[in-house]
């Protein structure tokens, strides 16, 4: 028993690290049973982009989740998220994890356009992997949640690949970046420039009340992405009359919100359970969330935090004014 406790403690420490070491441990401890992994499936040959598919055993007409990882739009690989693919597959969901082009190879909005192509691939090929195209969701963590939010809030990206927001039953955002102006970090100013286009890089800018349902999850203890990103987006969507649910954990770090998907850490938080609940409800057309699962948009926005970082100084209650 003592050995198990020490092992779990060590995993928890590793999982809290921002580097890939903790994720590698989580992946090494992730089972390969219960699903079939199809790796490196091309979805954009011109840009040499591929994706991985996790197909649950005996999947038939299953919901499909396209997951976008997030490491500041400039790092990461789909292979690092086996623990996420396994977690969602264990709940019966076909899971697609694509690579998109990253900075400095490309700049905004190229990686969002890549994501739209991955969603189109999932829509077209869902049935081949036991999924159902009209039960399609997008999901992301950190900057991956920014990408997912751009897809559901600005329909132009999916229109650009011959689709629409009607393809999507919902979006799940984990500790996401939705409203992070002013942009001050030099690399991000280059990534999202020119300056007069900054407002158009913000998901909150495109809120119109016509979005697919959003499920936004965040932790009060997030020291990387301020919880105000989730609160202000939820408030804006609510004011516009769009469907949104928020789940704010009083004690939840930025990394734990995603590492809790790993089988050895699921007892630390119920994030996976709540994501499953949202997907099942929205797949079946149930409109009303469980009251116990949501502490929603009635939460007041937090006070401004001036710590000099790009992710913690955006607490506007309305989208930025468009630049003409």
PDB file of C-alpha atoms in Angstrom:
ATOM      1  CA  UNK A   1       0.000   0.000   0.000  1.00  0.00           C
ATOM      2  CA  UNK A   2       2.812   2.391   0.885  1.00  0.00           C
ATOM      3  CA  UNK A   3       4.457   1.732  -2.487  1.00  0.00           C
ATOM      4  CA  UNK A   4       1.194   2.527  -4.272  1.00  0.00           C
ATOM      5  CA  UNK A   5       0.812   5.784  -2.351  1.00  0.00           C
ATOM      6  CA  UNK A   6       4.361   6.804  -3.216  1.00  0.00           C
ATOM      7  CA  UNK A   7       3.781   5.925  -6.860  1.00  0.00           C
ATOM      8  CA  UNK A   8       0.618   7.973  -7.047  1.00  0.00           C
ATOM      9  CA  UNK A   9       2.284  10.882  -5.284  1.00  0.00           C
ATOM     10  CA  UNK A  10       5.160  10.778  -7.740  1.00  0.00           C
ATOM     11  CA  UNK A  11       2.783  10.682 -10.675  1.00  0.00           C
ATOM     12  CA  UNK A  12       0.923  13.650  -9.266  1.00  0.00           C
ATOM     13  CA  UNK A  13       4.116  15.639  -8.974  1.00  0.00           C
ATOM     14  CA  UNK A  14       5.195  14.729 -12.500  1.00  0.00           C
ATOM     15  CA  UNK A  15       1.777  15.495 -13.903  1.00  0.00           C
ATOM     16  CA  UNK A  16       1.956  18.989 -12.440  1.00  0.00           C
ATOM     17  CA  UNK A  17       5.059  19.794 -14.458  1.00  0.00           C
ATOM     18  CA  UNK A  18       4.663  21.904 -17.566  1.00  0.00           C
ATOM     19  CA  UNK A  19       7.200  19.866 -19.572  1.00  0.00           C
ATOM     20  CA  UNK A  20       6.630  16.602 -21.387  1.00  0.00           C
ATOM     21  CA  UNK A  21       8.169  14.403 -18.646  1.00  0.00           C
ATOM     22  CA  UNK A  22       4.969  14.163 -16.633  1.00  0.00           C
ATOM     23  CA  UNK A  23       2.898  13.490 -19.725  1.00  0.00           C
ATOM     24  CA  UNK A  24       5.259  10.720 -20.776  1.00  0.00           C
ATOM     25  CA  UNK A  25       4.775   9.036 -17.401  1.00  0.00           C
ATOM     26  CA  UNK A  26       1.004   9.315 -17.780  1.00  0.00           C
ATOM     27  CA  UNK A  27       1.193   7.840 -21.283  1.00  0.00           C
ATOM     28  CA  UNK A  28       3.505   5.024 -20.167  1.00  0.00           C
ATOM     29  CA  UNK A  29       0.928   4.054 -17.537  1.00  0.00           C
ATOM     30  CA  UNK A  30      -1.991   4.256 -19.981  1.00  0.00           C
ATOM     31  CA  UNK A  31      -3.462   0.942 -21.057  1.00  0.00           C
ATOM     32  CA  UNK A  32      -3.705  -0.027 -24.716  1.00  0.00           C
ATOM     33  CA  UNK A  33      -6.770  -2.176 -24.032  1.00  0.00           C
ATOM     34  CA  UNK A  34     -10.378  -1.317 -24.746  1.00  0.00           C
ATOM     35  CA  UNK A  35      -9.743   0.612 -27.949  1.00  0.00           C
ATOM     36  CA  UNK A  36      -7.932   0.503 -31.266  1.00  0.00           C
ATOM     37  CA  UNK A  37      -5.411   3.245 -31.980  1.00  0.00           C
ATOM     38  CA  UNK A  38      -4.918   4.204 -35.611  1.00  0.00           C
ATOM     39  CA  UNK A  39      -1.914   6.525 -35.787  1.00  0.00           C
ATOM     40  CA  UNK A  40      -0.689   9.076 -38.302  1.00  0.00           C
ATOM     41  CA  UNK A  41      -3.758   9.226 -40.517  1.00  0.00           C
ATOM     42  CA  UNK A  42      -3.241  11.974 -43.147  1.00  0.00           C
ATOM     43  CA  UNK A  43      -5.855  14.703 -43.202  1.00  0.00           C
ATOM     44  CA  UNK A  44      -3.984  17.463 -45.055  1.00  0.00           C
ATOM     45  CA  UNK A  45      -1.382  16.001 -47.364  1.00  0.00           C
ATOM     46  CA  UNK A  46      -0.264  19.379 -48.682  1.00  0.00           C
ATOM     47  CA  UNK A  47       0.893  20.412 -45.218  1.00  0.00           C
ATOM     48  CA  UNK A  48       1.876  16.884 -44.107  1.00  0.00           C
ATOM     49  CA  UNK A  49      -0.622  16.940 -41.249  1.00  0.00           C
ATOM     50  CA  UNK A  50      -1.817  13.751 -39.584  1.00  0.00           C
ATOM     51  CA  UNK A  51      -4.089  12.692 -36.763  1.00  0.00           C
ATOM     52  CA  UNK A  52      -4.578   9.769 -34.381  1.00  0.00           C
ATOM     53  CA  UNK A  53      -7.907   8.011 -33.877  1.00  0.00           C
ATOM     54  CA  UNK A  54      -8.894   6.129 -30.704  1.00  0.00           C
ATOM     55  CA  UNK A  55     -11.798   3.821 -31.528  1.00  0.00           C
ATOM     56  CA  UNK A  56     -13.522   2.154 -28.559  1.00  0.00           C
ATOM     57  CA  UNK A  57     -14.087  -1.569 -28.813  1.00  0.00           C
ATOM     58  CA  UNK A  58     -17.480  -2.308 -30.366  1.00  0.00           C
ATOM     59  CA  UNK A  59     -18.081   1.366 -31.154  1.00  0.00           C
ATOM     60  CA  UNK A  60     -21.277   1.952 -33.097  1.00  0.00           C
ATOM     61  CA  UNK A  61     -22.884   5.345 -33.750  1.00  0.00           C
ATOM     62  CA  UNK A  62     -20.694   6.740 -30.965  1.00  0.00           C
ATOM     63  CA  UNK A  63     -20.088  10.425 -30.243  1.00  0.00           C
ATOM     64  CA  UNK A  64     -16.896  11.744 -31.814  1.00  0.00           C
ATOM     65  CA  UNK A  65     -14.571  14.168 -30.019  1.00  0.00           C
ATOM     66  CA  UNK A  66     -11.841  16.102 -31.825  1.00  0.00           C
ATOM     67  CA  UNK A  67      -9.301  17.130 -29.169  1.00  0.00           C
ATOM     68  CA  UNK A  68      -6.819  19.972 -29.636  1.00  0.00           C
ATOM     69  CA  UNK A  69      -3.856  20.053 -27.273  1.00  0.00           C
ATOM     70  CA  UNK A  70      -2.418  23.355 -26.146  1.00  0.00           C
ATOM     71  CA  UNK A  71       1.114  24.528 -25.476  1.00  0.00           C
ATOM     72  CA  UNK A  72       1.032  28.226 -26.348  1.00  0.00           C
ATOM     73  CA  UNK A  73       0.346  27.482 -30.035  1.00  0.00           C
ATOM     74  CA  UNK A  74       4.022  26.597 -30.488  1.00  0.00           C
ATOM     75  CA  UNK A  75       4.715  23.124 -29.098  1.00  0.00           C
ATOM     76  CA  UNK A  76       3.271  19.676 -28.533  1.00  0.00           C
ATOM     77  CA  UNK A  77       2.444  16.560 -30.484  1.00  0.00           C
ATOM     78  CA  UNK A  78      -0.595  14.310 -30.656  1.00  0.00           C
ATOM     79  CA  UNK A  79       1.462  11.376 -29.393  1.00  0.00           C
ATOM     80  CA  UNK A  80       1.791  13.108 -26.014  1.00  0.00           C
ATOM     81  CA  UNK A  81      -1.949  12.785 -25.367  1.00  0.00           C
ATOM     82  CA  UNK A  82      -2.523   9.054 -25.425  1.00  0.00           C
ATOM     83  CA  UNK A  83      -3.895   9.368 -21.897  1.00  0.00           C
ATOM     84  CA  UNK A  84      -6.605  11.741 -23.159  1.00  0.00           C
ATOM     85  CA  UNK A  85      -7.481   9.508 -26.113  1.00  0.00           C
ATOM     86  CA  UNK A  86      -7.749   6.473 -23.846  1.00  0.00           C
ATOM     87  CA  UNK A  87      -9.829   8.347 -21.286  1.00  0.00           C
ATOM     88  CA  UNK A  88     -12.435   9.477 -23.805  1.00  0.00           C
ATOM     89  CA  UNK A  89     -12.435   6.101 -25.558  1.00  0.00           C
ATOM     90  CA  UNK A  90     -13.039   4.415 -22.196  1.00  0.00           C
ATOM     91  CA  UNK A  91     -16.312   6.355 -22.003  1.00  0.00           C
ATOM     92  CA  UNK A  92     -17.345   5.143 -25.453  1.00  0.00           C
ATOM     93  CA  UNK A  93     -16.291   8.165 -27.517  1.00  0.00           C
ATOM     94  CA  UNK A  94     -14.348   7.970 -30.772  1.00  0.00           C
ATOM     95  CA  UNK A  95     -11.480  10.382 -30.204  1.00  0.00           C
ATOM     96  CA  UNK A  96      -9.527  12.224 -32.868  1.00  0.00           C
ATOM     97  CA  UNK A  97      -6.304  14.022 -31.897  1.00  0.00           C
ATOM     98  CA  UNK A  98      -4.762  16.002 -34.769  1.00  0.00           C
ATOM     99  CA  UNK A  99      -1.498  17.802 -35.126  1.00  0.00           C
ATOM    100  CA  UNK A 100      -1.830  21.334 -36.460  1.00  0.00           C
ATOM    101  CA  UNK A 101       0.920  23.611 -37.683  1.00  0.00           C
ATOM    102  CA  UNK A 102       2.563  25.606 -34.932  1.00  0.00           C
ATOM    103  CA  UNK A 103       4.391  28.897 -34.456  1.00  0.00           C
ATOM    104  CA  UNK A 104       6.866  29.998 -35.777  1.00  0.00           C
ATOM    105  CA  UNK A 105       6.205  27.796 -38.803  1.00  0.00           C
ATOM    106  CA  UNK A 106       2.852  29.549 -39.165  1.00  0.00           C
ATOM    107  CA  UNK A 107       0.915  32.370 -37.553  1.00  0.00           C
ATOM    108  CA  UNK A 108      -2.740  33.005 -36.759  1.00  0.00           C
ATOM    109  CA  UNK A 109      -5.111  31.935 -38.236  1.00  0.00           C
ATOM    110  CA  UNK A 110      -3.314  29.095 -40.058  1.00  0.00           C
ATOM    111  CA  UNK A 111      -3.568  26.646 -37.150  1.00  0.00           C
ATOM    112  CA  UNK A 112      -7.305  27.331 -36.823  1.00  0.00           C
ATOM    113  CA  UNK A 113      -7.716  26.590 -40.529  1.00  0.00           C
ATOM    114  CA  UNK A 114      -5.833  23.323 -39.955  1.00  0.00           C
ATOM    115  CA  UNK A 115      -8.207  22.505 -37.102  1.00  0.00           C
ATOM    116  CA  UNK A 116     -11.207  23.108 -39.352  1.00  0.00           C
ATOM    117  CA  UNK A 117      -9.785  20.575 -41.823  1.00  0.00           C
ATOM    118  CA  UNK A 118      -9.370  18.050 -39.005  1.00  0.00           C
ATOM    119  CA  UNK A 119     -13.010  18.560 -38.017  1.00  0.00           C
ATOM    120  CA  UNK A 120     -14.059  18.045 -41.632  1.00  0.00           C
ATOM    121  CA  UNK A 121     -12.062  14.810 -41.698  1.00  0.00           C
ATOM    122  CA  UNK A 122     -13.826  13.623 -38.550  1.00  0.00           C
ATOM    123  CA  UNK A 123     -17.215  14.566 -39.980  1.00  0.00           C
ATOM    124  CA  UNK A 124     -16.571  12.659 -43.226  1.00  0.00           C
ATOM    125  CA  UNK A 125     -14.877   9.612 -41.678  1.00  0.00           C
ATOM    126  CA  UNK A 126     -16.740   9.176 -38.382  1.00  0.00           C
ATOM    127  CA  UNK A 127     -18.698   6.116 -39.476  1.00  0.00           C
ATOM    128  CA  UNK A 128     -15.548   4.264 -40.554  1.00  0.00           C
ATOM    129  CA  UNK A 129     -14.377   4.306 -36.920  1.00  0.00           C
ATOM    130  CA  UNK A 130     -17.719   3.529 -35.292  1.00  0.00           C
ATOM    131  CA  UNK A 131     -18.722   7.130 -34.757  1.00  0.00           C
ATOM    132  CA  UNK A 132     -21.680   9.167 -35.884  1.00  0.00           C
ATOM    133  CA  UNK A 133     -21.084  12.404 -37.760  1.00  0.00           C
ATOM    134  CA  UNK A 134     -24.059  14.183 -36.196  1.00  0.00           C
ATOM    135  CA  UNK A 135     -22.623  13.595 -32.719  1.00  0.00           C
ATOM    136  CA  UNK A 136     -19.454  15.574 -33.301  1.00  0.00           C
ATOM    137  CA  UNK A 137     -17.733  17.658 -30.598  1.00  0.00           C
ATOM    138  CA  UNK A 138     -14.587  19.755 -30.401  1.00  0.00           C
ATOM    139  CA  UNK A 139     -12.540  19.948 -27.229  1.00  0.00           C
ATOM    140  CA  UNK A 140      -9.312  21.621 -26.194  1.00  0.00           C
ATOM    141  CA  UNK A 141      -7.000  22.510 -23.335  1.00  0.00           C
ATOM    142  CA  UNK A 142      -5.158  25.825 -22.955  1.00  0.00           C
ATOM    143  CA  UNK A 143      -4.410  27.216 -26.445  1.00  0.00           C
ATOM    144  CA  UNK A 144      -6.166  24.149 -27.851  1.00  0.00           C
ATOM    145  CA  UNK A 145      -9.358  25.429 -26.231  1.00  0.00           C
ATOM    146  CA  UNK A 146      -8.763  28.753 -27.986  1.00  0.00           C
ATOM    147  CA  UNK A 147      -8.685  26.878 -31.300  1.00  0.00           C
ATOM    148  CA  UNK A 148     -11.852  24.914 -30.469  1.00  0.00           C
ATOM    149  CA  UNK A 149     -13.633  28.099 -29.392  1.00  0.00           C
ATOM    150  CA  UNK A 150     -12.690  29.900 -32.595  1.00  0.00           C
ATOM    151  CA  UNK A 151     -14.265  27.065 -34.587  1.00  0.00           C
ATOM    152  CA  UNK A 152     -17.606  27.237 -32.777  1.00  0.00           C
ATOM    153  CA  UNK A 153     -17.818  31.015 -32.420  1.00  0.00           C
ATOM    154  CA  UNK A 154     -16.570  32.110 -35.855  1.00  0.00           C
ATOM    155  CA  UNK A 155     -18.339  29.957 -38.422  1.00  0.00           C
ATOM    156  CA  UNK A 156     -16.118  31.211 -41.248  1.00  0.00           C
ATOM    157  CA  UNK A 157     -13.481  28.587 -40.471  1.00  0.00           C
ATOM    158  CA  UNK A 158     -15.833  25.650 -40.966  1.00  0.00           C
ATOM    159  CA  UNK A 159     -17.472  27.342 -43.932  1.00  0.00           C
ATOM    160  CA  UNK A 160     -14.007  27.519 -45.441  1.00  0.00           C
ATOM    161  CA  UNK A 161     -13.883  23.711 -45.599  1.00  0.00           C
ATOM    162  CA  UNK A 162     -17.437  23.320 -46.824  1.00  0.00           C
ATOM    163  CA  UNK A 163     -19.071  22.929 -43.406  1.00  0.00           C
ATOM    164  CA  UNK A 164     -20.897  24.901 -40.759  1.00  0.00           C
ATOM    165  CA  UNK A 165     -21.448  25.043 -37.022  1.00  0.00           C
ATOM    166  CA  UNK A 166     -24.380  22.685 -37.530  1.00  0.00           C
ATOM    167  CA  UNK A 167     -21.787  19.915 -37.741  1.00  0.00           C
ATOM    168  CA  UNK A 168     -21.050  20.344 -34.026  1.00  0.00           C
ATOM    169  CA  UNK A 169     -23.108  19.245 -31.035  1.00  0.00           C
ATOM    170  CA  UNK A 170     -20.881  21.152 -28.643  1.00  0.00           C
ATOM    171  CA  UNK A 171     -17.480  22.395 -27.528  1.00  0.00           C
ATOM    172  CA  UNK A 172     -15.584  21.562 -24.340  1.00  0.00           C
ATOM    173  CA  UNK A 173     -12.967  24.054 -23.183  1.00  0.00           C
ATOM    174  CA  UNK A 174     -10.511  23.179 -20.412  1.00  0.00           C
ATOM    175  CA  UNK A 175      -8.658  26.159 -18.922  1.00  0.00           C
ATOM    176  CA  UNK A 176      -8.984  27.969 -22.218  1.00  0.00           C
ATOM    177  CA  UNK A 177      -7.833  31.280 -23.650  1.00  0.00           C
ATOM    178  CA  UNK A 178     -10.832  33.199 -24.918  1.00  0.00           C
ATOM    179  CA  UNK A 179     -10.315  36.853 -23.988  1.00  0.00           C
ATOM    180  CA  UNK A 180      -6.653  37.696 -23.425  1.00  0.00           C
ATOM    181  CA  UNK A 181      -6.097  41.209 -24.693  1.00  0.00           C
ATOM    182  CA  UNK A 182      -3.987  43.265 -24.422  1.00  0.00           C
ATOM    183  CA  UNK A 183      -1.399  41.023 -26.041  1.00  0.00           C
ATOM    184  CA  UNK A 184       1.968  42.032 -24.634  1.00  0.00           C
ATOM    185  CA  UNK A 185       4.365  39.082 -24.985  1.00  0.00           C
ATOM    186  CA  UNK A 186       6.664  39.621 -28.006  1.00  0.00           C
ATOM    187  CA  UNK A 187       6.181  36.124 -29.431  1.00  0.00           C
ATOM    188  CA  UNK A 188       2.403  36.368 -29.190  1.00  0.00           C
ATOM    189  CA  UNK A 189       2.374  39.823 -30.751  1.00  0.00           C
ATOM    190  CA  UNK A 190       4.217  38.300 -33.688  1.00  0.00           C
ATOM    191  CA  UNK A 191       1.999  35.202 -33.722  1.00  0.00           C
ATOM    192  CA  UNK A 192      -1.284  37.165 -33.677  1.00  0.00           C
ATOM    193  CA  UNK A 193      -0.195  40.339 -35.480  1.00  0.00           C
ATOM    194  CA  UNK A 194      -0.629  42.822 -36.994  1.00  0.00           C
ATOM    195  CA  UNK A 195      -1.767  44.881 -34.033  1.00  0.00           C
ATOM    196  CA  UNK A 196      -4.918  46.205 -35.686  1.00  0.00           C
ATOM    197  CA  UNK A 197      -6.093  42.595 -36.086  1.00  0.00           C
ATOM    198  CA  UNK A 198      -5.659  41.592 -32.438  1.00  0.00           C
ATOM    199  CA  UNK A 199      -9.399  41.795 -31.631  1.00  0.00           C
ATOM    200  CA  UNK A 200     -10.148  39.248 -34.344  1.00  0.00           C
ATOM    201  CA  UNK A 201      -7.916  36.698 -32.627  1.00  0.00           C
ATOM    202  CA  UNK A 202     -10.175  36.605 -29.561  1.00  0.00           C
ATOM    203  CA  UNK A 203     -12.995  34.029 -29.419  1.00  0.00           C
ATOM    204  CA  UNK A 204     -15.090  36.419 -27.320  1.00  0.00           C
ATOM    205  CA  UNK A 205     -15.110  38.897 -30.199  1.00  0.00           C
ATOM    206  CA  UNK A 206     -17.327  36.586 -32.287  1.00  0.00           C
ATOM    207  CA  UNK A 207     -20.049  35.809 -29.756  1.00  0.00           C
ATOM    208  CA  UNK A 208     -23.434  36.128 -31.461  1.00  0.00           C
ATOM    209  CA  UNK A 209     -25.695  33.803 -29.466  1.00  0.00           C
ATOM    210  CA  UNK A 210     -25.868  31.242 -32.293  1.00  0.00           C
ATOM    211  CA  UNK A 211     -23.039  28.994 -31.116  1.00  0.00           C
ATOM    212  CA  UNK A 212     -23.311  25.272 -30.426  1.00  0.00           C
ATOM    213  CA  UNK A 213     -23.468  24.536 -26.681  1.00  0.00           C
ATOM    214  CA  UNK A 214     -20.296  25.343 -24.762  1.00  0.00           C
ATOM    215  CA  UNK A 215     -18.998  23.582 -21.662  1.00  0.00           C
ATOM    216  CA  UNK A 216     -16.234  25.685 -20.115  1.00  0.00           C
ATOM    217  CA  UNK A 217     -14.194  24.200 -17.260  1.00  0.00           C
ATOM    218  CA  UNK A 218     -11.592  26.088 -15.245  1.00  0.00           C
ATOM    219  CA  UNK A 219      -9.873  26.144 -11.877  1.00  0.00           C
ATOM    220  CA  UNK A 220      -9.606  29.033  -9.462  1.00  0.00           C
ATOM    221  CA  UNK A 221      -5.998  28.026  -8.762  1.00  0.00           C
ATOM    222  CA  UNK A 222      -4.951  28.272 -12.409  1.00  0.00           C
ATOM    223  CA  UNK A 223      -1.703  30.255 -12.424  1.00  0.00           C
ATOM    224  CA  UNK A 224      -1.187  29.922 -16.195  1.00  0.00           C
ATOM    225  CA  UNK A 225      -4.516  30.981 -17.716  1.00  0.00           C
ATOM    226  CA  UNK A 226      -6.699  33.262 -15.627  1.00  0.00           C
ATOM    227  CA  UNK A 227     -10.179  31.969 -14.832  1.00  0.00           C
ATOM    228  CA  UNK A 228     -11.486  35.331 -16.057  1.00  0.00           C
ATOM    229  CA  UNK A 229     -11.108  33.975 -19.597  1.00  0.00           C
ATOM    230  CA  UNK A 230     -13.859  31.462 -18.894  1.00  0.00           C
ATOM    231  CA  UNK A 231     -16.049  33.801 -16.862  1.00  0.00           C
ATOM    232  CA  UNK A 232     -16.089  36.654 -19.349  1.00  0.00           C
ATOM    233  CA  UNK A 233     -16.753  34.363 -22.309  1.00  0.00           C
ATOM    234  CA  UNK A 234     -19.599  32.649 -20.462  1.00  0.00           C
ATOM    235  CA  UNK A 235     -21.097  36.002 -19.488  1.00  0.00           C
ATOM    236  CA  UNK A 236     -20.870  37.271 -23.054  1.00  0.00           C
ATOM    237  CA  UNK A 237     -22.503  34.137 -24.504  1.00  0.00           C
ATOM    238  CA  UNK A 238     -25.268  34.283 -21.904  1.00  0.00           C
ATOM    239  CA  UNK A 239     -25.983  37.953 -22.664  1.00  0.00           C
ATOM    240  CA  UNK A 240     -26.207  37.084 -26.354  1.00  0.00           C
ATOM    241  CA  UNK A 241     -28.674  34.264 -25.626  1.00  0.00           C
ATOM    242  CA  UNK A 242     -26.362  31.394 -26.524  1.00  0.00           C
ATOM    243  CA  UNK A 243     -26.087  28.045 -24.695  1.00  0.00           C
ATOM    244  CA  UNK A 244     -23.183  27.798 -22.246  1.00  0.00           C
ATOM    245  CA  UNK A 245     -22.381  25.886 -19.090  1.00  0.00           C
ATOM    246  CA  UNK A 246     -19.438  26.607 -16.826  1.00  0.00           C
ATOM    247  CA  UNK A 247     -17.800  24.516 -14.157  1.00  0.00           C
ATOM    248  CA  UNK A 248     -15.362  26.378 -11.909  1.00  0.00           C
ATOM    249  CA  UNK A 249     -13.362  24.256  -9.481  1.00  0.00           C
ATOM    250  CA  UNK A 250     -12.344  26.158  -6.348  1.00  0.00           C
ATOM    251  CA  UNK A 251      -9.093  24.173  -6.110  1.00  0.00           C
ATOM    252  CA  UNK A 252      -7.746  23.089  -9.483  1.00  0.00           C
ATOM    253  CA  UNK A 253      -4.396  23.787 -11.131  1.00  0.00           C
ATOM    254  CA  UNK A 254      -3.905  24.382 -14.835  1.00  0.00           C
ATOM    255  CA  UNK A 255      -2.164  21.056 -15.418  1.00  0.00           C
ATOM    256  CA  UNK A 256      -4.369  18.910 -13.197  1.00  0.00           C
ATOM    257  CA  UNK A 257      -7.452  19.853 -15.192  1.00  0.00           C
ATOM    258  CA  UNK A 258      -6.054  17.824 -18.111  1.00  0.00           C
ATOM    259  CA  UNK A 259      -3.799  15.313 -16.313  1.00  0.00           C
ATOM    260  CA  UNK A 260      -6.824  14.159 -14.271  1.00  0.00           C
ATOM    261  CA  UNK A 261      -7.920  12.355 -17.450  1.00  0.00           C
ATOM    262  CA  UNK A 262      -5.093   9.872 -16.878  1.00  0.00           C
ATOM    263  CA  UNK A 263      -6.322   6.628 -15.365  1.00  0.00           C
ATOM    264  CA  UNK A 264      -4.020   6.855 -12.332  1.00  0.00           C
ATOM    265  CA  UNK A 265      -5.176  10.395 -11.505  1.00  0.00           C
ATOM    266  CA  UNK A 266      -8.924  10.279 -12.110  1.00  0.00           C
ATOM    267  CA  UNK A 267      -9.594  10.089  -8.405  1.00  0.00           C
ATOM    268  CA  UNK A 268      -8.092  13.548  -7.982  1.00  0.00           C
ATOM    269  CA  UNK A 269     -10.943  15.292  -9.838  1.00  0.00           C
ATOM    270  CA  UNK A 270     -14.150  14.463 -11.681  1.00  0.00           C
ATOM    271  CA  UNK A 271     -13.389  16.479 -14.844  1.00  0.00           C
ATOM    272  CA  UNK A 272     -13.701  13.430 -17.107  1.00  0.00           C
ATOM    273  CA  UNK A 273     -17.033  12.497 -15.527  1.00  0.00           C
ATOM    274  CA  UNK A 274     -18.390  15.990 -16.132  1.00  0.00           C
ATOM    275  CA  UNK A 275     -17.158  16.037 -19.730  1.00  0.00           C
ATOM    276  CA  UNK A 276     -18.799  12.659 -20.316  1.00  0.00           C
ATOM    277  CA  UNK A 277     -22.057  13.943 -18.857  1.00  0.00           C
ATOM    278  CA  UNK A 278     -22.044  16.972 -21.162  1.00  0.00           C
ATOM    279  CA  UNK A 279     -21.311  14.887 -24.264  1.00  0.00           C
ATOM    280  CA  UNK A 280     -24.003  12.337 -23.476  1.00  0.00           C
ATOM    281  CA  UNK A 281     -26.617  14.970 -22.741  1.00  0.00           C
ATOM    282  CA  UNK A 282     -25.869  16.972 -25.850  1.00  0.00           C
ATOM    283  CA  UNK A 283     -25.642  13.849 -28.032  1.00  0.00           C
ATOM    284  CA  UNK A 284     -29.125  12.861 -26.943  1.00  0.00           C
ATOM    285  CA  UNK A 285     -30.548  16.369 -27.230  1.00  0.00           C
ATOM    286  CA  UNK A 286     -31.068  16.951 -23.519  1.00  0.00           C
ATOM    287  CA  UNK A 287     -30.982  20.734 -23.015  1.00  0.00           C
ATOM    288  CA  UNK A 288     -30.891  21.027 -19.235  1.00  0.00           C
ATOM    289  CA  UNK A 289     -27.661  20.528 -17.265  1.00  0.00           C
ATOM    290  CA  UNK A 290     -27.565  18.826 -13.929  1.00  0.00           C
ATOM    291  CA  UNK A 291     -27.674  21.606 -11.346  1.00  0.00           C
ATOM    292  CA  UNK A 292     -25.070  19.866  -9.203  1.00  0.00           C
ATOM    293  CA  UNK A 293     -22.563  19.857 -12.046  1.00  0.00           C
ATOM    294  CA  UNK A 294     -22.725  23.518 -12.966  1.00  0.00           C
ATOM    295  CA  UNK A 295     -21.887  26.663 -11.049  1.00  0.00           C
ATOM    296  CA  UNK A 296     -22.334  28.616 -14.196  1.00  0.00           C
ATOM    297  CA  UNK A 297     -22.374  32.161 -15.319  1.00  0.00           C
ATOM    298  CA  UNK A 298     -23.981  33.596 -12.206  1.00  0.00           C
ATOM    299  CA  UNK A 299     -20.497  33.826 -10.730  1.00  0.00           C
ATOM    300  CA  UNK A 300     -19.266  37.418 -10.609  1.00  0.00           C
ATOM    301  CA  UNK A 301     -16.133  38.245 -12.580  1.00  0.00           C
ATOM    302  CA  UNK A 302     -12.924  38.355 -10.621  1.00  0.00           C
ATOM    303  CA  UNK A 303     -11.114  41.611  -9.909  1.00  0.00           C
ATOM    304  CA  UNK A 304      -8.440  42.706 -12.378  1.00  0.00           C
ATOM    305  CA  UNK A 305      -5.032  41.127 -11.895  1.00  0.00           C
ATOM    306  CA  UNK A 306      -2.040  43.114 -13.038  1.00  0.00           C
ATOM    307  CA  UNK A 307       0.835  40.660 -12.960  1.00  0.00           C
ATOM    308  CA  UNK A 308       2.275  41.643 -16.313  1.00  0.00           C
ATOM    309  CA  UNK A 309       1.408  38.443 -18.165  1.00  0.00           C
ATOM    310  CA  UNK A 310      -0.648  38.219 -21.288  1.00  0.00           C
ATOM    311  CA  UNK A 311      -3.187  35.760 -19.925  1.00  0.00           C
ATOM    312  CA  UNK A 312      -4.372  37.496 -16.775  1.00  0.00           C
ATOM    313  CA  UNK A 313      -5.335  41.011 -17.735  1.00  0.00           C
ATOM    314  CA  UNK A 314      -8.482  40.501 -19.760  1.00  0.00           C
ATOM    315  CA  UNK A 315     -11.548  41.035 -17.609  1.00  0.00           C
ATOM    316  CA  UNK A 316     -13.781  43.035 -19.959  1.00  0.00           C
ATOM    317  CA  UNK A 317     -17.447  42.064 -19.712  1.00  0.00           C
ATOM    318  CA  UNK A 318     -18.007  42.658 -23.434  1.00  0.00           C
ATOM    319  CA  UNK A 319     -16.120  41.810 -26.610  1.00  0.00           C
ATOM    320  CA  UNK A 320     -13.562  44.333 -27.863  1.00  0.00           C
ATOM    321  CA  UNK A 321     -14.742  46.967 -30.299  1.00  0.00           C
ATOM    322  CA  UNK A 322     -14.110  45.861 -33.866  1.00  0.00           C
ATOM    323  CA  UNK A 323     -11.280  47.589 -35.665  1.00  0.00           C
ATOM    324  CA  UNK A 324     -12.569  49.139 -38.855  1.00  0.00           C
TER     325      UNK A 324
END
